[in-house]
Short mmCIF file of C-alpha atoms in Angstrom, two decimals:
data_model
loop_
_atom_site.label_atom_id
_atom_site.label_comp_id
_atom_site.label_asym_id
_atom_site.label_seq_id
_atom_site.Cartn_x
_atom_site.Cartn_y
_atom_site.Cartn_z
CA UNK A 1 5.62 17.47 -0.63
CA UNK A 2 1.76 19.11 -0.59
CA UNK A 3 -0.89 16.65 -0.51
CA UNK A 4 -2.72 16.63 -4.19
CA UNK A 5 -5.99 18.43 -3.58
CA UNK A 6 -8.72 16.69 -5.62
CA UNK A 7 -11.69 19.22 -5.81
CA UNK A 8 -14.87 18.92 -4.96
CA UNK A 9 -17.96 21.10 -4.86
CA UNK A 10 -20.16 19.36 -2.15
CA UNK A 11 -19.09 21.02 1.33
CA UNK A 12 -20.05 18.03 3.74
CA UNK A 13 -16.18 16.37 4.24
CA UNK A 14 -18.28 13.03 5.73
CA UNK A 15 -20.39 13.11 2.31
CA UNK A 16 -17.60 13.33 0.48
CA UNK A 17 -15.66 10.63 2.23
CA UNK A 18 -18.41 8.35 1.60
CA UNK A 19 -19.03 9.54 -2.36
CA UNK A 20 -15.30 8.47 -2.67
CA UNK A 21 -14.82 5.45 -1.13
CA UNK A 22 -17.88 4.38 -2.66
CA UNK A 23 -16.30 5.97 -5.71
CA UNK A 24 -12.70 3.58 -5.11
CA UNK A 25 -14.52 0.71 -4.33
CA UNK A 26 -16.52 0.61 -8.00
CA UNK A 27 -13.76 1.80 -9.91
CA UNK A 28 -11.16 -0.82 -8.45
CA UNK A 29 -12.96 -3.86 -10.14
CA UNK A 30 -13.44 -1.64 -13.47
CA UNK A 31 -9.46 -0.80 -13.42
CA UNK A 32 -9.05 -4.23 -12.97
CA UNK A 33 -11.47 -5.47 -15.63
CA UNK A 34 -10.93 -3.13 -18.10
CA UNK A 35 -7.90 -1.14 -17.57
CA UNK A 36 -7.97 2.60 -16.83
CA UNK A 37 -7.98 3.83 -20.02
CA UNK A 38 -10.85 1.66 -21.18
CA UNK A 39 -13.16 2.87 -18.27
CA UNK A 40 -15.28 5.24 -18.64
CA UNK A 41 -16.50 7.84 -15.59
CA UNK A 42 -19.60 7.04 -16.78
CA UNK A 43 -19.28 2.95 -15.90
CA UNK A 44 -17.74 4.37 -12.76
CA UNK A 45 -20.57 6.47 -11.40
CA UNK A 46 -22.91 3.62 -12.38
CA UNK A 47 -20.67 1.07 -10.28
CA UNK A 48 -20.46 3.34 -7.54
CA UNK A 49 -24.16 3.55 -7.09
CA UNK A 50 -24.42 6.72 -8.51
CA UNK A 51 -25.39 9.27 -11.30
CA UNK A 52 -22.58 10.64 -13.79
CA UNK A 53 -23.57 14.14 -12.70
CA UNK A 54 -23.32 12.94 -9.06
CA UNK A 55 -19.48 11.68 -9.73
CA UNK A 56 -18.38 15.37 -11.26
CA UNK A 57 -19.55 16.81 -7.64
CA UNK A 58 -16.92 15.14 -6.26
CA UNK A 59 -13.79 14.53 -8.78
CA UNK A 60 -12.81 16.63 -11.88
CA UNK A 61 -11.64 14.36 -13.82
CA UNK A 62 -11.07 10.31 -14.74
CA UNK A 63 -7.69 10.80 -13.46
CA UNK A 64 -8.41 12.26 -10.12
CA UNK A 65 -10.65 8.96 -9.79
CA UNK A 66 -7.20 6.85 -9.86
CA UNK A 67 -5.15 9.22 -7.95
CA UNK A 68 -7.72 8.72 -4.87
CA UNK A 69 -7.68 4.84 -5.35
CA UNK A 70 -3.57 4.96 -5.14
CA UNK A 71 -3.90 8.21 -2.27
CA UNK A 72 -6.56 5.14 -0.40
CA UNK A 73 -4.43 2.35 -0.65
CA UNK A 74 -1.11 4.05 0.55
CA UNK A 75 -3.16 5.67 3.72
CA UNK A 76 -5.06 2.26 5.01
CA UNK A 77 -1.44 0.59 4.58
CA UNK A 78 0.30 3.48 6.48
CA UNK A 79 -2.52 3.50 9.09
CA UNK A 80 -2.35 -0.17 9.73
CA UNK A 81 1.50 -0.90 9.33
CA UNK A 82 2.23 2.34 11.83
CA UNK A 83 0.06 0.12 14.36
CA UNK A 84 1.62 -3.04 14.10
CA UNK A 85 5.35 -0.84 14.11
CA UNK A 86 4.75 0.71 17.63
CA UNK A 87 4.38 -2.12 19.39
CA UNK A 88 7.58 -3.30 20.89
CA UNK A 89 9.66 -1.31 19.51
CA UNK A 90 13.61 -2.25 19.09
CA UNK A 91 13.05 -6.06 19.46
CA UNK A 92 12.95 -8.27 17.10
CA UNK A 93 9.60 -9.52 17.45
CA UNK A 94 8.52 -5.69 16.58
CA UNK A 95 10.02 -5.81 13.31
CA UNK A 96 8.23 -9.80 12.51
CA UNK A 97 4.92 -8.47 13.61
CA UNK A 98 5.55 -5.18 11.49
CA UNK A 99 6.12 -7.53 8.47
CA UNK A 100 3.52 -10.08 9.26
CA UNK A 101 0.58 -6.77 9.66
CA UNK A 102 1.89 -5.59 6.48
CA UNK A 103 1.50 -8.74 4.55
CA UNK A 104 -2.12 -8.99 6.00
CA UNK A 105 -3.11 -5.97 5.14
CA UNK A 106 -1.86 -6.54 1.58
CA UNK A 107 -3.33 -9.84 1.34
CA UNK A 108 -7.09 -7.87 2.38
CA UNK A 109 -6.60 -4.68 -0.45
CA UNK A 110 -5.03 -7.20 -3.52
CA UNK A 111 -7.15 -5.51 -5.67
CA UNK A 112 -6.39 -2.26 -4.89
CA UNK A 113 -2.54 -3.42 -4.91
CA UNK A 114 -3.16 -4.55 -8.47
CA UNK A 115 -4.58 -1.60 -10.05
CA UNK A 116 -1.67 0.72 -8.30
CA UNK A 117 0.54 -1.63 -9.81
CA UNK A 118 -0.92 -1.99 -12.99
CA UNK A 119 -2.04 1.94 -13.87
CA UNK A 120 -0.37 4.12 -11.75
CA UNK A 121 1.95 5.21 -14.66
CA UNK A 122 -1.36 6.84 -15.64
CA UNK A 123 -1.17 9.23 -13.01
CA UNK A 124 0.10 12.86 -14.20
CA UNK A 125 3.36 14.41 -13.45
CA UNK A 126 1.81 16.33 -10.92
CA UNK A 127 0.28 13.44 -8.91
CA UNK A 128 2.97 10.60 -9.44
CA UNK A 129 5.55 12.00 -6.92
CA UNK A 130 3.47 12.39 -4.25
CA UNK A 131 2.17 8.76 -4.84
CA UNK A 132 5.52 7.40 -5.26
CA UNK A 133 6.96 9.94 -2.15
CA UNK A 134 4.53 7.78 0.15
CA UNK A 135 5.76 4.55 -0.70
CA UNK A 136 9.04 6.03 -0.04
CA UNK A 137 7.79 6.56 3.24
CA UNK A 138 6.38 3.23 4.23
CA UNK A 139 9.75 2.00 3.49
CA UNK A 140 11.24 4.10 5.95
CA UNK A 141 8.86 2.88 8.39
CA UNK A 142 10.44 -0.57 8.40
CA UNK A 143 13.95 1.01 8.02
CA UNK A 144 12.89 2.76 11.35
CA UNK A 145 11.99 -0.34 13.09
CA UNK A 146 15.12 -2.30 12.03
CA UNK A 147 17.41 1.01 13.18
CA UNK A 148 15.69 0.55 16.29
CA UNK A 149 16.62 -2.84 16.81
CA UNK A 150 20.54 -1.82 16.01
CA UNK A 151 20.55 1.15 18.69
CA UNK A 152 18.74 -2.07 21.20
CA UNK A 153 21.38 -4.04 20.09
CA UNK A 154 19.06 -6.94 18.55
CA UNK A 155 20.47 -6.31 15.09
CA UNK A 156 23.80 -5.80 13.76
CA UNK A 157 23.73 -4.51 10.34
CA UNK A 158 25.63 -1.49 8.02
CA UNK A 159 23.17 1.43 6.76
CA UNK A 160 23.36 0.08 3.05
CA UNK A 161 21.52 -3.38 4.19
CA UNK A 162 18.79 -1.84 6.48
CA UNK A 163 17.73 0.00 3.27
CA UNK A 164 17.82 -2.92 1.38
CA UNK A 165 15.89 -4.84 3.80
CA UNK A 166 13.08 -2.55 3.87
CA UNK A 167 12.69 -2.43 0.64
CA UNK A 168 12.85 -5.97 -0.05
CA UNK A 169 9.89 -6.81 2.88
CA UNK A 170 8.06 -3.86 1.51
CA UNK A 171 8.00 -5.47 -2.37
CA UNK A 172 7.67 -8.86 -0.85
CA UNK A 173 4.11 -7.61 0.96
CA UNK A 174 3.10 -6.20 -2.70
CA UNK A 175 3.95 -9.60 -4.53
CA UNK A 176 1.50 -11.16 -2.36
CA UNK A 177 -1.04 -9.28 -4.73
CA UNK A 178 0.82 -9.04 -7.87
CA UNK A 179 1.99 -13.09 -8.08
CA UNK A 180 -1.08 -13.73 -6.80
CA UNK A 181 -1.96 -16.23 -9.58
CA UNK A 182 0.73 -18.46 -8.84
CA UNK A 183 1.56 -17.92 -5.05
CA UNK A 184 -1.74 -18.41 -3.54
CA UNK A 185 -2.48 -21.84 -5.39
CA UNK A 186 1.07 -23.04 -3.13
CA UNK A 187 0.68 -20.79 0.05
CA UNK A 188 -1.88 -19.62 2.40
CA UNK A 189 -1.54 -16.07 3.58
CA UNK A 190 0.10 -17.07 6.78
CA UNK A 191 2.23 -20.08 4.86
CA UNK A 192 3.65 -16.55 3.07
CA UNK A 193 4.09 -14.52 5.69
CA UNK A 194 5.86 -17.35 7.76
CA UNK A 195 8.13 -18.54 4.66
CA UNK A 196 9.46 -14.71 3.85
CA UNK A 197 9.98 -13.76 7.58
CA UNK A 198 12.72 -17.48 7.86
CA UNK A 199 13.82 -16.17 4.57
CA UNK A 200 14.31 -12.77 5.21
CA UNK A 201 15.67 -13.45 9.02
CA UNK A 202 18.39 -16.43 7.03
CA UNK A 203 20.22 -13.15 6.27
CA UNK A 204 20.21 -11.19 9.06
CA UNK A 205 22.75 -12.05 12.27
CA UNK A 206 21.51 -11.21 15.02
CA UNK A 207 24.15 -8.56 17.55
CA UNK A 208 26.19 -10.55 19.45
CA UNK A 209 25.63 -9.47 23.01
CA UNK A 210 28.46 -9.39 25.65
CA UNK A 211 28.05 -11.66 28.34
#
């Protein structure tokens, strides 16, 4: 699926990396305050540090502001989980680290997590498949890694559950954010991770190897 382009009329691609991060950054705690619908572009160029006229030279409209804030999130998660996924590959211990570099990152971008959660149903019909295409992705990425660990013979398990799997560690990471309220008054981030990995791992059997 092609990339949603989000228009801008300043040239400089550093500039307008910058503009829009600082741009995500100030409108994540408005979205979170207020709601998207409640925010105005004008409270969002003023909490990004800039001039309403400023904002229009790099978005087109109050939507495109959310659609870069889910487009972030889903990138630095990618980015960061593909790391933690290469190392080791096929063992085990590759697919723990995978979900324990997931949760972190979660656990640093809650707020971010929150607001996809909370407004990306705002997003148009254009821009919702792509965002929900990439989660569909990052799922695969841990159905990848637990594949791998069937053709190393670590894992035995049918297609139906490695799908399942995935998907469960992937909402698991996001709860993290959107439980947050009642979760982290129990667990530390690393109490988490620790108690879904035994959890998750209670109902997976290891291959059998031959002697």
């Amino acid at each position: 699926m092609k990339k949603r382009e989000v228009q801008a009329s300043v040239k400089d691609e550093r500039l307008v990396k910058k503009r829009r991060d600082q741009m995500i950054k100030g409108a994540v705690s408005l979205f979170i305050e207020k709601g998207f619908h409640r925010t105005t572009t004008r409270e969002i160029a003023k909490a990004s540090g800039f001039s309403i006229g400023t904002l229009y030279e790099y978005i087109g409209t109050k939507e495109d502001v959310l659609y870069l804030v889910c487009d972030s999130i889903y990138d630095k998660v990618r980015e960061r989980l593909q790391k933690g996924l290469d190392k080791n590959q096929g063992t085990i211990l590759s697919l723990k680290q995978g979900i324990a570099d997931y949760f972190k990152v979660v656990d640093g971008m809650q707020d971010e997590v929150l607001v996809m959660y909370q407004e990306v149903k705002s997003l148009s019909k254009d821009a919702l498949p792509y965002v929900l295409k990439k989660e569909i992705e990052m799922v695969a990425m841990f159905e990848h890694v637990i594949q791998f660990c069937i053709e190393n013979g670590e894992l035995d398990l049918p297609e139906d559950k490695v799908k399942m799997i995935a998907h469960n560690i992937f909402v698991q990471g996001q709860m993290w954010a959107f439980r947050r309220w009642s979760l982290q008054k129990m667990y530390t981030i690393d109490d988490y991770i620790n108690l879904q990995t035994d959890l998750l791992f209670q109902g997976i059997q290891p291959a059998v190897k031959a002697e």
